CSV table of C-alpha atoms and ligand atoms in Angstrom, one decimal:
chain,number,residue,atom,x,y,z
V,1,MET,CA,14.1,-17.4,12.9
V,2,LYS,CA,10.7,-18.8,12.0
V,3,THR,CA,9.7,-18.3,8.5
V,4,ILE,CA,6.7,-20.3,7.5
V,5,GLN,CA,6.1,-20.6,3.8
V,6,ALA,CA,3.2,-21.7,1.7
V,7,GLN,CA,0.7,-22.5,4.3
V,8,SER,CA,-2.6,-23.4,2.7
V,9,ASN,CA,-6.1,-23.0,3.8
V,10,SER,CA,-9.1,-25.1,3.0
V,11,SER,CA,-10.4,-23.1,0.1
V,12,GLN,CA,-7.0,-23.3,-1.6
V,13,THR,CA,-6.7,-27.0,-1.1
V,14,ARG,CA,-10.1,-27.4,-2.7
V,15,GLY,CA,-8.8,-25.3,-5.6
V,16,GLU,CA,-11.7,-22.9,-5.7
V,17,ASP,CA,-11.3,-19.1,-5.9
V,18,PHE,CA,-14.6,-17.6,-4.9
V,19,LEU,CA,-13.0,-14.1,-5.2
V,20,PRO,CA,-11.0,-14.0,-8.4
V,21,LEU,CA,-9.0,-10.7,-8.4
V,22,GLN,CA,-7.2,-9.2,-11.4
V,23,GLY,CA,-5.0,-6.9,-9.3
V,24,THR,CA,-5.2,-3.5,-7.7
V,25,ASP,CA,-7.5,-1.1,-9.6
V,26,TYR,CA,-6.6,2.0,-7.6
V,27,VAL,CA,-5.7,3.3,-4.1
V,28,GLU,CA,-8.0,6.1,-2.8
V,29,PHE,CA,-6.7,8.6,-0.2
V,30,TYR,CA,-8.9,10.9,1.9
V,31,VAL,CA,-6.9,14.1,2.2
V,32,GLY,CA,-7.4,17.6,3.5
V,33,ASN,CA,-6.7,19.3,0.1
V,34,ALA,CA,-6.9,17.0,-2.9
V,35,LYS,CA,-5.9,19.7,-5.4
V,36,GLN,CA,-2.6,20.2,-3.6
V,37,ALA,CA,-2.1,16.5,-3.0
V,38,ALA,CA,-2.6,15.7,-6.6
V,39,HIS,CA,0.0,18.3,-7.5
V,40,TYR,CA,2.4,16.7,-5.0
V,41,TYR,CA,2.0,13.2,-6.5
V,42,LYS,CA,2.4,14.6,-10.0
V,43,THR,CA,5.5,16.6,-9.0
V,44,ALA,CA,7.3,14.2,-6.7
V,45,PHE,CA,6.1,10.8,-8.0
V,46,GLY,CA,5.6,11.6,-11.7
V,47,PHE,CA,1.9,10.8,-12.0
V,48,GLN,CA,-0.2,12.2,-14.8
V,49,SER,CA,-3.6,13.8,-14.6
V,50,LEU,CA,-6.3,11.3,-15.5
V,51,ALA,CA,-9.8,12.4,-14.4
V,52,TYR,CA,-11.7,14.8,-12.1
V,53,ALA,CA,-15.0,14.5,-10.2
V,54,GLY,CA,-16.6,17.4,-8.3
V,55,PRO,CA,-19.4,19.9,-8.4
V,56,GLU,CA,-18.7,20.5,-12.2
V,57,THR,CA,-19.5,16.9,-12.9
V,58,GLY,CA,-22.5,16.7,-10.6
V,59,ILE,CA,-20.8,15.5,-7.4
V,60,LYS,CA,-21.8,18.0,-4.7
V,61,ASP,CA,-20.1,17.1,-1.5
V,62,LYS,CA,-16.6,16.1,-2.5
V,63,VAL,CA,-13.9,16.5,-5.1
V,64,SER,CA,-11.7,13.6,-6.4
V,65,TYR,CA,-8.6,13.7,-8.7
V,66,ALA,CA,-7.6,10.5,-10.4
V,67,ILE,CA,-3.9,10.3,-11.4
V,68,ARG,CA,-2.1,7.6,-13.2
V,69,GLN,CA,1.4,6.3,-13.9
V,70,ASN,CA,1.6,3.1,-16.0
V,71,LYS,CA,-0.7,0.6,-14.2
V,72,LEU,CA,-0.7,2.6,-11.0
V,73,THR,CA,-3.8,4.7,-10.3
V,74,PHE,CA,-4.3,6.9,-7.2
V,75,VAL,CA,-7.5,8.8,-6.3
V,76,LEU,CA,-7.2,11.8,-4.0
V,77,THR,CA,-10.5,12.8,-2.4
V,78,THR,CA,-11.4,15.8,-0.2
V,79,PRO,CA,-14.7,16.8,1.3
V,80,LEU,CA,-16.2,20.2,0.4
V,81,ARG,CA,-18.0,20.6,3.7
V,82,ASN,CA,-17.5,19.5,7.3
V,83,ALA,CA,-20.7,17.5,8.0
V,84,ASN,CA,-19.4,14.6,6.0
V,85,PRO,CA,-17.9,11.2,6.7
V,86,ILE,CA,-14.8,12.0,4.6
V,87,ALA,CA,-14.2,15.1,6.8
V,88,ASP,CA,-14.6,12.9,9.9
V,89,HIS,CA,-12.1,10.4,8.5
V,90,ILE,CA,-9.6,13.2,8.0
V,91,TYR,CA,-10.2,14.7,11.4
V,92,LYS,CA,-9.6,11.3,13.0
V,93,HIS,CA,-6.7,10.0,10.9
V,94,GLY,CA,-5.1,12.9,9.0
V,95,ASP,CA,-4.5,12.2,5.3
V,96,GLY,CA,-4.4,8.5,4.6
V,97,VAL,CA,-5.5,5.5,2.6
V,98,LYS,CA,-9.3,5.0,2.6
V,99,ALA,CA,-9.8,2.3,-0.1
V,100,LEU,CA,-7.7,-0.4,-1.6
V,101,ALA,CA,-9.8,-1.0,-4.7
V,102,LEU,CA,-9.5,-4.4,-6.4
V,103,ARG,CA,-10.3,-5.2,-10.0
V,104,VAL,CA,-12.9,-7.9,-10.5
V,105,ASP,CA,-14.8,-9.5,-13.3
V,106,ASP,CA,-18.1,-9.4,-11.3
V,107,ALA,CA,-18.5,-6.8,-8.5
V,108,ASN,CA,-22.0,-8.3,-7.5
V,109,SER,CA,-20.5,-11.7,-7.0
V,110,ALA,CA,-17.5,-10.3,-5.1
V,111,TRP,CA,-19.8,-8.5,-2.7
V,112,LYS,CA,-22.1,-11.5,-2.2
V,113,GLU,CA,-19.3,-14.0,-1.7
V,114,THR,CA,-17.5,-11.9,0.9
V,115,THR,CA,-20.5,-10.6,2.8
V,116,LYS,CA,-21.9,-14.2,2.9
V,117,ARG,CA,-18.6,-15.2,4.6
V,118,GLY,CA,-18.9,-12.5,7.3
V,119,ALA,CA,-17.6,-9.2,5.6
V,120,ARG,CA,-19.3,-6.1,6.8
V,121,SER,CA,-20.8,-4.3,3.7
V,122,TRP,CA,-19.5,-0.8,3.0
V,123,LEU,CA,-21.1,-0.3,-0.3
V,124,GLU,CA,-23.8,-2.5,-1.8
V,125,PRO,CA,-23.3,-3.2,-5.5
V,126,VAL,CA,-24.1,-0.1,-7.5
V,127,GLU,CA,-24.0,0.4,-11.3
V,128,LEU,CA,-22.7,3.7,-12.5
V,129,SER,CA,-23.1,4.6,-16.2
V,130,ASP,CA,-22.5,7.3,-18.7
V,131,SER,CA,-22.1,7.6,-22.4
V,132,GLU,CA,-18.8,5.6,-22.2
V,133,GLY,CA,-20.4,2.5,-20.6
V,134,LYS,CA,-20.8,1.2,-17.1
V,135,VAL,CA,-18.8,0.4,-14.0
V,136,VAL,CA,-20.2,-1.8,-11.2
V,137,MET,CA,-18.7,-1.2,-7.8
V,138,SER,CA,-19.2,-2.6,-4.3
V,139,GLY,CA,-17.3,-2.5,-1.1
V,140,ILE,CA,-16.6,-4.2,2.3
V,141,HIS,CA,-14.9,-3.0,5.5
V,142,THR,CA,-11.4,-4.2,6.4
V,143,TYR,CA,-9.1,-3.2,9.3
V,144,GLY,CA,-9.8,0.2,11.0
V,145,ASP,CA,-11.8,2.6,8.8
V,146,THR,CA,-10.1,1.1,5.6
V,147,VAL,CA,-12.3,-0.5,2.9
V,148,HIS,CA,-11.9,-2.8,-0.1
V,149,LEU,CA,-13.8,-1.8,-3.1
V,150,PHE,CA,-14.5,-4.3,-5.9
V,151,ILE,CA,-14.4,-2.6,-9.3
V,152,GLU,CA,-15.9,-4.2,-12.4
V,153,ARG,CA,-15.0,-2.1,-15.5
V,154,LYS,CA,-15.0,-4.5,-18.3
V,155,ASN,CA,-17.9,-2.6,-20.0
V,156,TYR,CA,-16.4,0.9,-19.6
V,157,GLU,CA,-14.3,2.9,-22.1
V,158,GLY,CA,-14.1,6.3,-20.4
V,159,ALA,CA,-11.0,7.9,-18.8
V,160,PHE,CA,-11.7,6.5,-15.3
V,161,MET,CA,-15.3,6.1,-14.1
V,162,PRO,CA,-18.8,7.6,-14.6
V,163,GLY,CA,-19.0,10.8,-12.5
V,164,TYR,CA,-15.5,11.8,-13.6
V,165,LYS,CA,-14.5,13.8,-16.6
V,166,LYS,CA,-11.1,13.6,-18.3
V,167,TRP,CA,-8.6,15.9,-16.5
V,168,GLU,CA,-6.5,17.8,-19.0
V,169,SER,CA,-3.7,19.7,-17.4
V,170,ASN,CA,-0.9,22.0,-18.7
V,171,TYR,CA,1.4,20.5,-16.0
V,172,ASN,CA,2.6,17.1,-17.1
V,173,PRO,CA,5.8,16.2,-15.4
V,174,THR,CA,7.7,13.1,-16.7
V,175,ASP,CA,7.1,9.8,-15.0
V,176,THR,CA,9.6,8.2,-12.6
V,177,GLY,CA,9.2,4.6,-13.8
V,178,LEU,CA,6.6,3.5,-11.2
V,179,MET,CA,4.6,0.6,-12.7
V,180,TYR,CA,2.0,-0.9,-10.3
V,181,VAL,CA,1.2,-1.7,-6.7
V,182,ASP,CA,3.3,-4.6,-5.5
V,183,HIS,CA,1.7,-4.9,-2.0
V,184,CYS,CA,-0.1,-2.8,0.6
V,185,VAL,CA,0.7,-3.2,4.3
V,186,GLY,CA,-1.8,-2.8,7.1
V,187,ASN,CA,-1.0,-2.0,10.7
V,188,VAL,CA,-3.4,-3.5,13.2
V,189,GLY,CA,-3.7,-3.2,17.0
V,190,TRP,CA,-2.3,-5.4,19.8
V,191,ASN,CA,-3.5,-9.1,19.5
V,192,GLN,CA,-5.4,-8.3,16.3
V,193,MET,CA,-3.2,-9.8,13.6
V,194,ASN,CA,-4.7,-13.3,13.7
V,195,ARG,CA,-8.2,-11.8,13.6
V,196,TRP,CA,-7.3,-10.1,10.3
V,197,VAL,CA,-5.4,-13.1,9.0
V,198,LYS,CA,-8.6,-15.1,9.6
V,199,PHE,CA,-10.6,-12.4,7.8
V,200,TYR,CA,-8.5,-12.5,4.7
V,201,GLU,CA,-8.5,-16.3,4.7
V,202,GLU,CA,-12.2,-16.9,5.4
V,203,VAL,CA,-13.8,-13.8,3.9
V,204,MET,CA,-11.6,-13.2,0.9
V,205,GLY,CA,-10.0,-16.7,0.3
V,206,PHE,CA,-6.4,-15.4,0.7
V,207,ARG,CA,-3.7,-17.6,2.2
V,208,ASN,CA,-0.9,-16.8,4.6
V,209,ILE,CA,2.3,-17.2,2.5
V,210,LEU,CA,4.9,-15.8,5.0
V,211,SER,CA,5.1,-15.1,8.7
V,212,PHE,CA,7.6,-13.1,10.7
V,213,ASP,CA,7.6,-13.2,14.4
V,214,ASP,CA,9.3,-10.9,16.9
V,215,ASN,CA,12.5,-12.9,16.7
V,216,ASP,CA,12.9,-12.0,13.1
V,217,ILE,CA,11.8,-8.4,13.5
V,218,SER,CA,13.1,-7.0,16.8
V,219,THR,CA,15.9,-4.5,17.1
V,220,GLU,CA,17.2,-3.1,20.4
V,221,TYR,CA,14.0,-1.3,21.1
V,222,SER,CA,11.0,-1.8,18.8
V,223,ALA,CA,9.4,-5.1,17.7
V,224,LEU,CA,6.6,-6.2,15.4
V,225,MET,CA,5.1,-9.3,14.0
V,226,SER,CA,3.9,-9.7,10.4
V,227,LYS,CA,2.0,-12.1,8.3
V,228,VAL,CA,1.7,-11.8,4.5
V,229,MET,CA,-1.7,-12.6,3.0
V,230,SER,CA,-1.9,-13.3,-0.7
V,231,ASN,CA,-4.9,-14.0,-3.0
V,232,GLY,CA,-4.8,-17.2,-5.2
V,233,ASN,CA,-3.0,-15.8,-8.3
V,234,GLY,CA,-0.6,-13.7,-6.1
V,235,PHE,CA,-1.6,-10.4,-7.8
V,236,VAL,CA,-2.8,-9.0,-4.5
V,237,LYS,CA,-0.7,-9.2,-1.4
V,238,PHE,CA,-1.6,-7.7,2.0
V,239,PRO,CA,1.0,-8.0,4.7
V,240,ILE,CA,-0.5,-7.4,8.2
V,241,ASN,CA,1.7,-6.0,11.0
V,242,GLU,CA,1.0,-6.1,14.7
V,243,PRO,CA,3.2,-4.3,17.4
V,244,ALA,CA,5.2,-6.5,19.7
V,245,GLU,CA,6.6,-5.8,23.1
V,246,GLY,CA,10.1,-4.3,23.0
V,247,LYS,CA,12.2,-2.1,25.3
V,248,LYS,CA,10.5,0.9,23.9
V,249,LYS,CA,7.6,1.9,21.6
V,250,SER,CA,7.1,-0.2,18.4
V,251,GLN,CA,7.0,1.6,15.1
V,252,VAL,CA,3.6,0.0,14.6
V,253,GLU,CA,2.4,1.5,17.9
V,254,GLU,CA,3.7,5.0,16.9
V,255,TYR,CA,1.6,4.6,13.7
V,256,LEU,CA,-1.5,3.5,15.7
V,257,ASP,CA,-1.2,6.5,18.0
V,258,TYR,CA,-0.9,9.0,15.2
V,259,TYR,CA,-3.3,7.5,12.8
V,260,ASN,CA,-5.7,7.1,15.7
V,261,GLY,CA,-6.3,3.5,14.8
V,262,GLU,CA,-5.6,0.7,12.4
V,263,GLY,CA,-4.8,1.6,8.8
V,264,CYS,CA,-2.6,1.3,5.8
V,265,GLN,CA,1.1,1.7,6.8
V,266,HIS,CA,2.8,1.6,3.4
V,267,VAL,CA,2.1,1.0,-0.3
V,268,ALA,CA,4.9,-0.7,-2.2
V,269,LEU,CA,5.3,0.5,-5.8
V,270,ALA,CA,7.1,-1.6,-8.3
V,271,THR,CA,9.7,-0.3,-10.8
V,272,ASN,CA,11.8,-2.0,-13.5
V,273,ASN,CA,14.8,0.2,-12.7
V,274,ILE,CA,15.0,1.1,-9.1
V,275,ILE,CA,18.2,3.1,-9.5
V,276,GLU,CA,16.7,5.5,-12.1
V,277,THR,CA,13.4,5.6,-10.3
V,278,VAL,CA,14.9,6.5,-6.9
V,279,LYS,CA,17.3,9.1,-8.5
V,280,ALA,CA,14.2,10.7,-10.1
V,281,LEU,CA,12.1,10.6,-6.9
V,282,SER,CA,14.9,12.0,-4.7
V,283,SER,CA,15.6,14.9,-7.1
V,284,ARG,CA,11.9,15.7,-7.0
V,285,GLY,CA,11.9,15.9,-3.2
V,286,LEU,CA,10.8,12.5,-1.9
V,287,GLU,CA,12.9,11.7,1.2
V,288,PHE,CA,14.1,8.2,1.9
V,289,LEU,CA,15.3,6.4,5.0
V,290,THR,CA,19.1,5.8,4.9
V,291,VAL,CA,21.2,3.0,6.3
V,292,PRO,CA,24.8,3.2,7.6
V,293,SER,CA,27.4,2.7,4.9
V,294,SER,CA,28.5,-0.4,6.7
V,295,TYR,CA,25.3,-2.1,5.3
V,296,TYR,CA,27.1,-2.2,2.0
V,297,ASP,CA,30.5,-3.6,3.3
V,298,GLU,CA,29.5,-7.2,3.0
V,299,LEU,CA,26.5,-6.9,0.8
V,300,PHE,CA,27.8,-9.3,-1.9
V,301,ASP,CA,28.8,-11.9,0.7
V,302,ARG,CA,25.2,-11.8,1.9
V,303,VAL,CA,23.2,-11.7,-1.4
V,304,GLY,CA,25.7,-13.0,-4.0
V,305,LYS,CA,26.1,-11.7,-7.5
V,306,ILE,CA,23.6,-9.1,-8.7
V,307,ASP,CA,23.3,-7.1,-11.9
V,308,GLU,CA,23.6,-3.7,-10.3
V,309,ASP,CA,26.8,-1.9,-9.3
V,310,LEU,CA,27.4,-1.3,-5.7
V,311,LYS,CA,28.1,2.4,-6.0
V,312,PRO,CA,24.7,3.8,-7.0
V,313,LEU,CA,23.0,1.4,-4.6
V,314,SER,CA,25.0,2.7,-1.7
V,315,GLU,CA,24.8,6.3,-2.8
V,316,LEU,CA,21.0,6.1,-2.9
V,317,GLY,CA,20.6,3.8,0.1
V,318,ILE,CA,18.9,1.0,-1.8
V,319,LEU,CA,18.7,-2.3,0.1
V,320,VAL,CA,19.1,-5.8,-1.4
V,321,ASP,CA,17.9,-9.2,-0.3
V,322,ARG,CA,17.8,-12.7,-1.7
V,323,ASP,CA,15.5,-15.6,-1.4
V,324,ASP,CA,15.3,-19.1,-3.0
V,325,GLU,CA,13.9,-17.7,-6.2
V,326,GLY,CA,16.0,-14.6,-6.9
V,327,TYR,CA,16.7,-11.2,-5.3
V,328,LEU,CA,15.0,-7.9,-4.8
V,329,LEU,CA,16.0,-4.3,-4.4
V,330,GLN,CA,14.0,-2.0,-2.1
V,331,ILE,CA,14.0,1.4,-0.4
V,332,PHE,CA,11.5,3.1,2.0
V,333,SER,CA,10.5,6.7,2.0
V,334,LYS,CA,10.0,8.8,5.1
V,335,PRO,CA,6.3,9.4,5.9
V,336,VAL,CA,4.7,11.6,3.2
V,337,GLU,CA,2.6,13.7,5.6
V,338,ASP,CA,3.4,15.4,8.9
V,339,ARG,CA,2.0,12.6,11.0
V,340,PRO,CA,4.4,9.6,11.1
V,341,THR,CA,1.9,7.4,9.3
V,342,LEU,CA,1.8,6.5,5.6
V,343,PHE,CA,5.0,5.9,3.7
V,344,TYR,CA,6.0,4.3,0.4
V,345,GLU,CA,8.3,1.4,-0.5
V,346,ILE,CA,9.9,1.3,-4.0
V,347,ILE,CA,10.7,-2.2,-5.0
V,348,GLN,CA,12.3,-4.0,-8.0
V,349,ARG,CA,11.9,-7.8,-8.0
V,350,LYS,CA,14.5,-9.9,-9.8
V,351,GLY,CA,12.9,-13.3,-9.2
V,352,ALA,CA,12.4,-12.9,-5.4
V,353,LYS,CA,8.8,-13.2,-4.2
V,354,SER,CA,9.6,-12.3,-0.6
V,355,PHE,CA,9.6,-9.0,1.3
V,356,GLY,CA,13.2,-8.3,2.3
V,357,LYS,CA,13.6,-10.1,5.6
V,358,GLY,CA,17.4,-9.7,5.5
V,359,ASN,CA,16.9,-6.0,5.5
V,360,PHE,CA,14.5,-5.8,8.5
V,361,LYS,CA,17.2,-5.1,11.0
V,362,ALA,CA,18.9,-2.3,9.1
V,363,LEU,CA,15.5,-0.9,8.1
V,364,PHE,CA,13.9,-0.9,11.5
V,365,GLU,CA,17.0,0.7,13.0
V,366,ALA,CA,16.6,3.5,10.4
V,367,ILE,CA,13.0,3.9,11.4
V,368,GLU,CA,13.9,4.0,15.1
V,369,ARG,CA,16.4,6.8,14.4
V,370,GLU,CA,13.5,8.8,12.9
V,371,GLN,CA,11.2,7.9,15.8
V,372,GLU,CA,13.9,9.1,18.2
V,373,LYS,CA,14.1,12.5,16.4
V,374,ARG,CA,10.3,12.8,16.9
V,375,GLY,CA,10.6,11.9,20.6
V,376,ASN,CA,8.5,8.8,20.0
V,377,LEU,CA,10.8,5.9,20.8
R,401,FE2,FE1,6.7,-3.7,2.0
């Protein structure tokens, strides 16, 4: 078992942060039908309507719905015509994450500092304004067709962004206690992990805080390797997965096949009460991976004393792991579209800053059972 903690790179040891990040601003998805996707996320996840952009607000070629729950904002975007890069993205990948948007104090500087270090520009800094103020945004490419946007909104008072109007809806389902993005995981191709680790280190000033090799993460059949990249203040964490050779097809390889390339595998959403959140999500139709009941037989021997009762955890299939700083509770959804690509993790941290290594075996065996049903193992 090789777990490498707290490696530092040169920019960290110099104590500079050329790309100060305040956290995730929003996650934008390109989807085939944003109106229905927004309804799904409101219904199943408990998001609220926030803002709308489309022909009625002067945007001619696409429609976007912004939805929010606590500090968590999703944007669902669909093209209105087929000769359009958004339509091409959906044709190639199916529904998926296009942009991981990061909140910055200065979107001009974020773009300059990252492109100077080798980032490929996706969006040169642009200032958007309306009667509520201004937002500056810029963007760079990351793995696959995924991009990072830098969002500077300190001078904006409106609902979401210029170009959007407040979205008032008669349908306002209660929330499910989801709070913010804990981390977003990218799946990259064979032999590509170190390339992207280097990208996050050199271009964005992140550091590699944890590494898992195929000895940590191999079950009977499928294997993967993973490195967790974090920005300086730890608000933004991007684990990167690469498939590894196993007896049969790695879950990362299945993703790469169906997404038709590299992309975001899962978004982990934080809650302060995982039992209540998972009960609510399940009752609204979100499906989770389950582990055999034997997982819970020796749980307390493995993780020690925890605040939660065993019964609701085992009934819901919530996993527990402990590290030096505390413990965490987590559960993984099944893919939320028909392609076996994007899924969600629900996570509650009680001190632990790690990612649930003790659960990898049970979790990956659960994923393999699903792959087997799809005929993809
Ligand atoms: Fe995760």
